[in-house]
Coordinates of C-alpha atoms in Angstrom, one line a residue:
M9 CA 11.9 -16.8 26.3
T10 CA 14.3 -18.9 28.2
E11 CA 15.0 -21.9 26.0
S12 CA 17.7 -24.5 25.8
T13 CA 19.9 -24.1 22.8
G14 CA 20.9 -27.7 22.9
L15 CA 24.6 -26.6 23.1
E16 CA 27.0 -28.2 25.5
G17 CA 28.3 -25.9 28.2
V18 CA 25.2 -23.7 28.4
E19 CA 24.1 -23.1 31.9
V20 CA 20.9 -24.8 32.8
Q21 CA 18.1 -22.6 34.1
P22 CA 15.8 -23.3 37.0
G23 CA 13.2 -25.9 35.9
E24 CA 15.4 -27.3 33.2
N25 CA 17.0 -30.7 33.2
K26 CA 20.3 -31.5 31.6
N27 CA 18.9 -34.9 30.6
D28 CA 15.9 -33.3 28.8
P29 CA 16.0 -34.0 25.0
P30 CA 17.3 -31.1 23.0
K31 CA 14.6 -28.9 21.5
S32 CA 14.1 -29.0 17.7
W33 CA 15.6 -26.3 15.6
L34 CA 12.2 -24.9 14.8
K35 CA 11.5 -24.4 18.5
K36 CA 14.9 -22.7 19.0
L37 CA 14.0 -20.2 16.3
G38 CA 11.6 -17.4 16.9
P39 CA 11.9 -13.6 16.9
G40 CA 14.9 -13.6 14.6
L41 CA 13.4 -16.1 12.0
I42 CA 10.1 -14.3 11.9
T43 CA 11.7 -10.9 11.6
G44 CA 14.0 -12.0 8.8
A45 CA 11.1 -13.7 6.9
A46 CA 8.8 -10.7 7.3
D47 CA 11.5 -8.5 5.7
D48 CA 10.6 -10.2 2.4
D49 CA 7.1 -8.8 2.2
P50 CA 5.3 -8.2 -1.1
S51 CA 6.5 -4.7 -1.4
G52 CA 10.1 -6.0 -0.8
I53 CA 9.5 -8.6 -3.5
A54 CA 8.6 -5.8 -5.9
T55 CA 11.8 -3.9 -5.0
Y56 CA 14.0 -6.9 -5.5
S57 CA 12.2 -7.8 -8.7
Q58 CA 12.7 -4.3 -10.1
A59 CA 16.4 -4.5 -9.1
G60 CA 16.9 -7.8 -11.0
A61 CA 14.8 -6.8 -14.0
Q62 CA 16.5 -3.4 -14.4
F63 CA 20.1 -4.1 -13.6
G64 CA 20.5 -7.9 -13.8
Y65 CA 23.3 -9.5 -11.9
S66 CA 24.9 -6.2 -10.9
M67 CA 22.6 -5.8 -7.9
L68 CA 23.4 -9.2 -6.3
W69 CA 26.3 -7.8 -4.3
T70 CA 24.0 -5.7 -2.2
L71 CA 22.7 -8.8 -0.4
L72 CA 26.2 -9.8 0.6
L73 CA 26.8 -6.4 2.1
T74 CA 23.5 -6.1 3.9
Y75 CA 23.6 -9.5 5.6
P76 CA 26.3 -8.8 8.3
L77 CA 24.8 -5.3 8.8
M78 CA 21.3 -6.8 9.3
V79 CA 22.6 -9.4 11.7
G80 CA 24.4 -6.8 13.7
I81 CA 21.6 -4.3 14.1
Q82 CA 18.9 -7.0 14.7
V83 CA 21.0 -8.7 17.4
I84 CA 21.4 -5.3 19.1
S85 CA 17.6 -4.7 19.0
A86 CA 17.0 -8.2 20.4
K87 CA 19.5 -7.8 23.2
I88 CA 18.0 -4.4 24.2
G89 CA 14.6 -6.1 24.6
R90 CA 15.8 -9.3 26.3
V91 CA 18.3 -7.6 28.7
S92 CA 16.1 -4.6 29.7
G93 CA 12.8 -6.5 29.6
H94 CA 11.3 -3.6 27.6
G95 CA 10.7 -2.8 23.9
L96 CA 12.5 0.0 22.1
A97 CA 9.7 2.6 22.5
T98 CA 9.5 2.0 26.3
N99 CA 13.3 2.4 26.6
I100 CA 13.2 5.6 24.5
R101 CA 10.4 7.0 26.6
R102 CA 12.3 6.3 29.8
H103 CA 15.6 7.7 28.8
Y104 CA 15.2 10.3 25.9
P105 CA 13.1 13.4 25.2
K106 CA 9.4 12.9 24.4
W107 CA 9.6 14.9 21.2
L108 CA 12.0 12.3 19.8
L109 CA 9.8 9.4 20.9
Y110 CA 6.6 10.9 19.5
A111 CA 8.3 11.8 16.2
I112 CA 9.7 8.4 15.7
V113 CA 6.6 6.5 16.6
S114 CA 4.3 8.8 14.5
L115 CA 6.5 8.3 11.4
L116 CA 6.7 4.6 12.0
L117 CA 3.0 4.3 12.2
V118 CA 2.4 6.2 9.0
A119 CA 5.1 4.2 7.1
N120 CA 3.8 0.9 8.4
T121 CA 0.2 1.6 7.6
I122 CA 1.0 2.6 4.1
N123 CA 3.1 -0.6 3.8
I124 CA 0.2 -2.7 5.0
G125 CA -2.0 -1.2 2.3
A126 CA 0.5 -1.9 -0.4
D127 CA 1.1 -5.5 0.8
I128 CA -2.6 -6.3 1.0
A129 CA -3.1 -4.9 -2.5
A130 CA -0.2 -7.0 -3.8
M131 CA -1.7 -10.2 -2.1
A132 CA -5.1 -9.5 -3.6
G133 CA -3.5 -9.0 -7.0
A134 CA -1.5 -12.2 -6.7
L135 CA -4.6 -14.2 -5.8
N136 CA -6.5 -12.7 -8.7
L137 CA -3.7 -14.0 -11.0
L138 CA -4.2 -17.5 -9.6
V139 CA -7.9 -17.5 -9.1
K140 CA -9.8 -14.9 -11.1
G141 CA -12.2 -13.0 -8.9
P142 CA -13.1 -9.7 -7.2
V143 CA -9.9 -8.0 -6.1
H144 CA -11.6 -5.8 -3.5
W145 CA -13.1 -8.8 -1.8
Y146 CA -9.7 -10.4 -1.7
V147 CA -8.4 -7.2 -0.1
L148 CA -11.1 -7.4 2.6
G149 CA -10.5 -11.1 3.2
F150 CA -6.7 -10.9 3.7
G151 CA -6.9 -7.8 5.9
I152 CA -9.7 -9.1 8.2
I153 CA -8.2 -12.6 8.5
S154 CA -4.9 -11.2 9.5
L155 CA -6.5 -8.8 12.0
L156 CA -8.6 -11.6 13.6
L157 CA -5.6 -13.9 14.0
Q158 CA -3.7 -11.3 15.9
I159 CA -6.6 -10.4 18.2
F160 CA -8.0 -13.8 19.0
I161 CA -5.0 -16.2 19.0
P162 CA -2.6 -16.0 22.0
Y163 CA 1.0 -15.3 21.3
K164 CA 2.3 -18.8 22.0
R165 CA 0.0 -20.3 19.3
Y166 CA 0.2 -17.4 17.0
V167 CA 4.0 -17.4 16.8
R168 CA 3.8 -21.0 15.6
I169 CA 1.6 -19.9 12.8
L170 CA 4.1 -17.2 11.8
K171 CA 6.9 -19.7 11.9
W172 CA 5.1 -22.1 9.5
L173 CA 4.3 -19.1 7.2
T174 CA 8.0 -18.6 6.7
L175 CA 8.0 -21.7 4.6
A176 CA 6.2 -19.6 1.9
L177 CA 9.6 -18.1 1.2
L178 CA 10.8 -21.4 -0.1
A179 CA 8.8 -20.6 -3.2
Y180 CA 11.4 -18.0 -4.3
V181 CA 14.3 -20.3 -3.6
A182 CA 12.6 -23.1 -5.6
T183 CA 12.3 -20.9 -8.7
I184 CA 16.0 -20.8 -9.2
F185 CA 16.0 -24.6 -9.5
I186 CA 13.5 -24.6 -12.4
I187 CA 15.2 -22.1 -14.6
H188 CA 18.6 -22.2 -16.3
I189 CA 21.2 -20.1 -14.4
P190 CA 24.8 -19.4 -15.6
W191 CA 26.3 -19.8 -12.2
T192 CA 29.9 -18.9 -13.2
Q193 CA 28.7 -15.6 -14.5
V194 CA 26.5 -15.1 -11.5
L195 CA 29.3 -15.6 -9.0
I196 CA 31.7 -13.3 -11.0
N197 CA 29.1 -10.5 -11.0
T198 CA 28.2 -11.1 -7.4
F199 CA 31.7 -10.7 -6.1
W200 CA 33.0 -8.4 -8.8
P201 CA 30.0 -6.3 -9.9
H202 CA 29.8 -3.6 -12.5
L203 CA 28.9 -0.6 -10.4
S204 CA 27.3 2.6 -11.7
W205 CA 26.9 6.2 -10.5
K206 CA 23.8 6.8 -12.5
P207 CA 20.9 8.1 -10.4
A208 CA 18.6 5.1 -11.3
Y209 CA 21.3 2.7 -10.1
I210 CA 22.0 4.6 -6.9
T211 CA 18.2 4.9 -6.2
T212 CA 17.8 1.1 -6.6
V213 CA 20.7 0.4 -4.3
V214 CA 19.2 2.7 -1.7
A215 CA 15.8 1.0 -2.2
V216 CA 17.3 -2.4 -1.6
F217 CA 19.1 -1.2 1.6
G218 CA 15.9 0.5 2.8
T219 CA 13.9 -2.7 2.2
T220 CA 16.3 -5.0 4.0
I221 CA 17.1 -2.7 7.0
S222 CA 13.8 -1.3 8.1
P223 CA 12.8 0.4 11.4
Y224 CA 9.7 -1.8 12.0
L225 CA 12.0 -4.8 12.2
F226 CA 13.9 -3.3 15.0
F227 CA 10.8 -2.6 17.1
W228 CA 9.3 -6.0 16.3
Q229 CA 12.3 -8.2 17.3
A230 CA 12.9 -6.2 20.5
S231 CA 9.2 -6.6 21.4
Q232 CA 9.2 -10.3 20.5
E233 CA 12.1 -10.9 22.9
V234 CA 10.0 -9.3 25.6
E235 CA 7.0 -11.5 24.6
E236 CA 9.2 -14.6 24.7
Q237 CA 10.4 -13.7 28.2
Q238 CA 6.9 -13.0 29.5
A239 CA 5.6 -16.2 28.1
D240 CA 8.1 -18.2 30.3
M241 CA 7.2 -18.1 34.0
Q242 CA 10.9 -18.7 34.9
A243 CA 12.4 -16.1 32.6
K244 CA 13.3 -12.6 33.7
A245 CA 14.9 -9.6 32.1
I246 CA 18.6 -10.6 31.9
K247 CA 19.6 -7.3 33.6
H248 CA 18.0 -8.7 36.7
A249 CA 18.8 -12.4 36.1
P250 CA 22.4 -12.5 34.8
E251 CA 22.5 -16.3 35.1
Q252 CA 20.1 -16.5 32.1
A253 CA 22.4 -14.4 29.9
N254 CA 24.6 -17.1 28.3
M255 CA 21.9 -19.3 27.1
N256 CA 19.7 -16.5 25.7
F257 CA 22.5 -14.7 24.0
R258 CA 23.4 -17.9 22.2
R259 CA 19.8 -18.4 21.2
I260 CA 19.5 -14.8 20.0
K261 CA 22.7 -15.1 17.9
I262 CA 21.6 -18.4 16.3
D263 CA 18.1 -17.2 15.7
T264 CA 19.1 -13.9 14.2
F265 CA 21.9 -15.4 12.0
I266 CA 19.5 -17.9 10.6
G267 CA 16.6 -15.4 10.2
M268 CA 18.6 -12.8 8.4
A269 CA 20.2 -15.5 6.2
V270 CA 16.7 -16.7 5.2
S271 CA 15.8 -13.1 4.4
N272 CA 18.9 -12.5 2.2
V273 CA 18.8 -15.9 0.5
V274 CA 15.2 -15.2 -0.6
A275 CA 16.0 -11.7 -1.7
F276 CA 19.1 -13.0 -3.6
S277 CA 16.9 -15.6 -5.3
I278 CA 14.3 -13.0 -6.3
I279 CA 16.9 -10.7 -7.9
L280 CA 18.6 -13.7 -9.5
T281 CA 15.3 -15.1 -10.9
T282 CA 14.2 -11.8 -12.4
A283 CA 17.8 -11.0 -13.7
V284 CA 18.0 -14.4 -15.5
T285 CA 14.5 -14.2 -16.9
L286 CA 13.1 -10.7 -17.2
H287 CA 16.3 -8.7 -17.6
M288 CA 17.7 -11.1 -20.2
H289 CA 14.5 -10.8 -22.2
G290 CA 14.4 -7.0 -22.1
V291 CA 11.7 -6.6 -19.4
T292 CA 13.2 -3.9 -17.3
E293 CA 10.3 -2.1 -15.7
I294 CA 8.5 -3.9 -12.8
H295 CA 6.4 -1.9 -10.4
T296 CA 4.6 -4.6 -8.3
S297 CA 5.2 -8.1 -7.2
A298 CA 2.2 -9.3 -9.1
Q299 CA 3.5 -7.7 -12.3
A300 CA 6.8 -9.6 -11.8
A301 CA 4.9 -12.9 -11.5
T302 CA 2.9 -12.1 -14.7
A303 CA 6.0 -11.1 -16.6
L304 CA 7.7 -14.3 -15.4
R305 CA 5.1 -16.6 -16.9
P306 CA 5.8 -16.5 -20.6
I307 CA 9.6 -16.7 -20.0
A308 CA 10.0 -19.2 -17.1
G309 CA 6.7 -21.1 -17.4
D310 CA 3.5 -21.8 -15.4
F311 CA 5.2 -23.5 -12.5
A312 CA 7.5 -20.5 -11.8
F313 CA 4.5 -18.2 -12.2
W314 CA 2.5 -20.2 -9.6
L315 CA 5.4 -20.4 -7.2
F316 CA 6.1 -16.7 -7.4
S317 CA 2.4 -15.7 -7.0
A318 CA 1.8 -18.1 -4.1
G319 CA 4.9 -16.8 -2.4
I320 CA 3.5 -13.2 -2.5
I321 CA 0.4 -14.3 -0.6
G322 CA 2.3 -16.3 2.0
T323 CA 4.8 -13.6 2.7
G324 CA 2.0 -11.0 2.9
M325 CA 0.2 -13.0 5.6
L326 CA 3.5 -13.1 7.5
A327 CA 4.4 -9.4 7.0
I328 CA 1.1 -7.7 7.8
P329 CA 1.0 -8.8 11.5
V330 CA 4.6 -7.7 11.9
L331 CA 3.9 -4.3 10.4
A332 CA 0.8 -3.7 12.4
G333 CA 2.2 -5.3 15.5
S334 CA 5.5 -3.3 15.5
G335 CA 3.5 -0.1 15.2
A336 CA 1.3 -1.1 18.1
Y337 CA 4.2 -2.1 20.3
A338 CA 5.9 1.2 19.6
T339 CA 2.7 3.3 20.3
A340 CA 1.7 1.4 23.4
G341 CA 5.3 1.6 24.7
A342 CA 5.3 5.3 24.1
F343 CA 2.1 5.9 26.2
K344 CA 2.7 3.2 28.9
L345 CA -0.1 1.0 27.7
P346 CA -0.4 -2.8 28.1
N347 CA 1.1 -4.4 25.0
S348 CA 1.3 -8.1 24.4
L349 CA -0.2 -10.5 21.8
E350 CA -0.5 -12.9 24.7
L351 CA -3.1 -10.7 26.5
K352 CA -6.8 -11.0 25.7
F353 CA -8.5 -8.1 24.0
K354 CA -10.2 -6.9 27.2
Y355 CA -6.8 -6.5 29.0
A356 CA -5.0 -4.7 26.1
K357 CA -7.8 -2.8 24.3
E358 CA -5.7 0.1 23.2
F359 CA -2.9 -2.2 21.9
Y360 CA -5.3 -4.2 19.7
T361 CA -7.1 -1.1 18.7
I362 CA -3.9 0.3 17.2
I363 CA -3.4 -2.9 15.3
A364 CA -7.0 -2.8 14.1
V365 CA -6.8 0.8 13.0
S366 CA -3.6 0.4 11.1
T367 CA -4.9 -2.7 9.3
L368 CA -8.2 -1.1 8.5
I369 CA -6.6 2.1 7.1
G370 CA -4.3 -0.1 5.1
I371 CA -7.4 -1.9 3.7
G372 CA -9.0 1.5 3.0
I373 CA -6.0 2.7 1.0
C374 CA -6.8 -0.1 -1.5
F375 CA -10.3 1.4 -2.1
T376 CA -9.0 5.0 -2.7
P377 CA -7.6 6.6 -5.9
I378 CA -4.2 6.7 -4.1
D379 CA -1.6 4.9 -6.2
P380 CA -0.2 2.1 -3.8
I381 CA 3.1 2.2 -5.7
K382 CA 3.6 5.9 -5.1
A383 CA 2.4 5.5 -1.5
L384 CA 4.9 2.7 -1.0
Y385 CA 7.6 4.9 -2.4
W386 CA 6.9 7.6 0.2
S387 CA 6.7 5.0 2.8
A388 CA 10.2 3.9 1.9
V389 CA 11.3 7.6 2.1
I390 CA 9.8 7.8 5.6
N391 CA 11.5 4.6 6.6
G392 CA 14.8 5.9 5.4
V393 CA 14.4 9.1 7.2
I394 CA 13.6 7.6 10.6
S395 CA 15.9 4.6 10.4
V396 CA 19.1 6.6 11.0
P397 CA 18.0 8.4 14.2
I398 CA 16.4 5.1 15.5
M399 CA 19.7 3.3 14.9
V400 CA 21.7 6.0 16.6
V401 CA 19.4 5.9 19.6
M402 CA 19.6 2.1 19.7
M403 CA 23.4 2.2 19.6
L404 CA 23.5 4.7 22.4
M405 CA 21.0 2.6 24.5
A406 CA 23.0 -0.6 23.9
A407 CA 26.0 1.1 25.5
R408 CA 24.2 2.5 28.6
Q409 CA 24.6 0.6 31.8
D410 CA 21.4 2.1 33.3
I411 CA 19.6 0.2 30.5
M412 CA 21.8 -2.8 29.9
G413 CA 23.4 -3.3 33.3
K414 CA 26.7 -5.1 32.8
F415 CA 25.5 -6.5 29.5
V416 CA 26.3 -3.5 27.3
I417 CA 27.2 -4.7 23.8
S418 CA 30.7 -5.8 23.0
S419 CA 33.1 -3.5 21.1
R420 CA 32.9 -5.8 18.0
L421 CA 29.1 -5.7 17.9
S422 CA 29.2 -1.9 18.6
V423 CA 31.5 -1.4 15.6
L424 CA 29.3 -3.5 13.3
G425 CA 26.2 -1.6 14.5
W426 CA 27.8 1.8 13.9
I427 CA 28.9 0.7 10.4
C428 CA 25.3 -0.3 9.7
T429 CA 24.1 3.1 10.9
M430 CA 26.7 5.0 8.8
V431 CA 25.8 3.0 5.7
M432 CA 22.1 3.8 6.2
A433 CA 22.9 7.4 6.7
V434 CA 24.9 7.5 3.4
A435 CA 22.0 5.7 1.7
V436 CA 19.5 8.3 3.0
V437 CA 21.7 11.2 1.8
A438 CA 22.1 9.5 -1.6
M439 CA 18.3 9.1 -1.7
F440 CA 17.7 12.8 -1.2
V441 CA 20.4 13.7 -3.7
T442 CA 18.8 11.5 -6.4
L443 CA 15.4 12.9 -5.5
G444 CA 16.6 16.4 -6.2
K445 CA 17.8 15.4 -9.7

């Protein structure tokens, strides 16, 4: 979407007025903020909680390393969408073999659907902690409400809802202010951590990396940039409207820097909270986000317990549409189907059907004997496997003039993107090595 960044020196687009009041920060933020916030979904909260509970402060360094990597790869995905005017799947379909496209989209759909089921189960469990009641009814309620919001609320209004839901993440930042934290020790361990080559430690590092750098986030942010463009009558794909590049690239940069910062500050807060409380009191095994909240209560008190539990519900309501939507964008793009949350159901039936099927299967998983934790584990494995080829393809696309025109990514951004890709490749290899032990 062509928006004013409120920065001096930015070229004014048709229809804008230099004398117009600058837009609020919230209005400047969009795809990047929502993408970053959705990264801290209930399953991610469980991963960060386990990292803190099992290894204490020695996992905090991972969030410092993943931040620049997340920013780099997400800026690249956003630029591909905004410059080309198409999502990742559409660009892959246009320029790469079909077998690669179908393999990536199929695995993404499977991983996202499993993740949806695990997140809904976590939300239902958290609500049951706060308000005792039938968990299965909570599962149905969360799943159906999320589905109806996506289908019946146009993108312009729906994206505002998602923005406000990001405030749920403040619950995890707030918890560090209601417990005693030895900050000197925290800072020392963050910047000079005690590393280990034990399989359990390496597996957890891989899990944190896989949670923070996930394929569905690439597809979502690229597609949201296309949505933003299409929502503005004056905006065009930058490849065909180079005069819009300066302003939009600044917006993408600010949006993504802030969105990924939100994601990592929250993840840091969760690891820190569980390290200070659970790890220090000998609680080292956490399998679900709801279990983390329960274990927190006798150590940190009722208020911390309520904050942690409420945050699970809020982040779940934010993450489920991102998971379902990213899979739908990818599938629709692969098969040349209309895909936009701005379109009414009758004009994008297939797109909304994919969202519905993914969400309903996710709900169904909660009613089966399938262990959602084991399912989530295999979802993480799938995400790890497909993240590397997707990132390689993204890096290649971002350097192609037939896709990006004269706006191929800079050498500095290219280096950062390839470093991120290599780090994830090493993490995936490490994951399989530890799996074999």
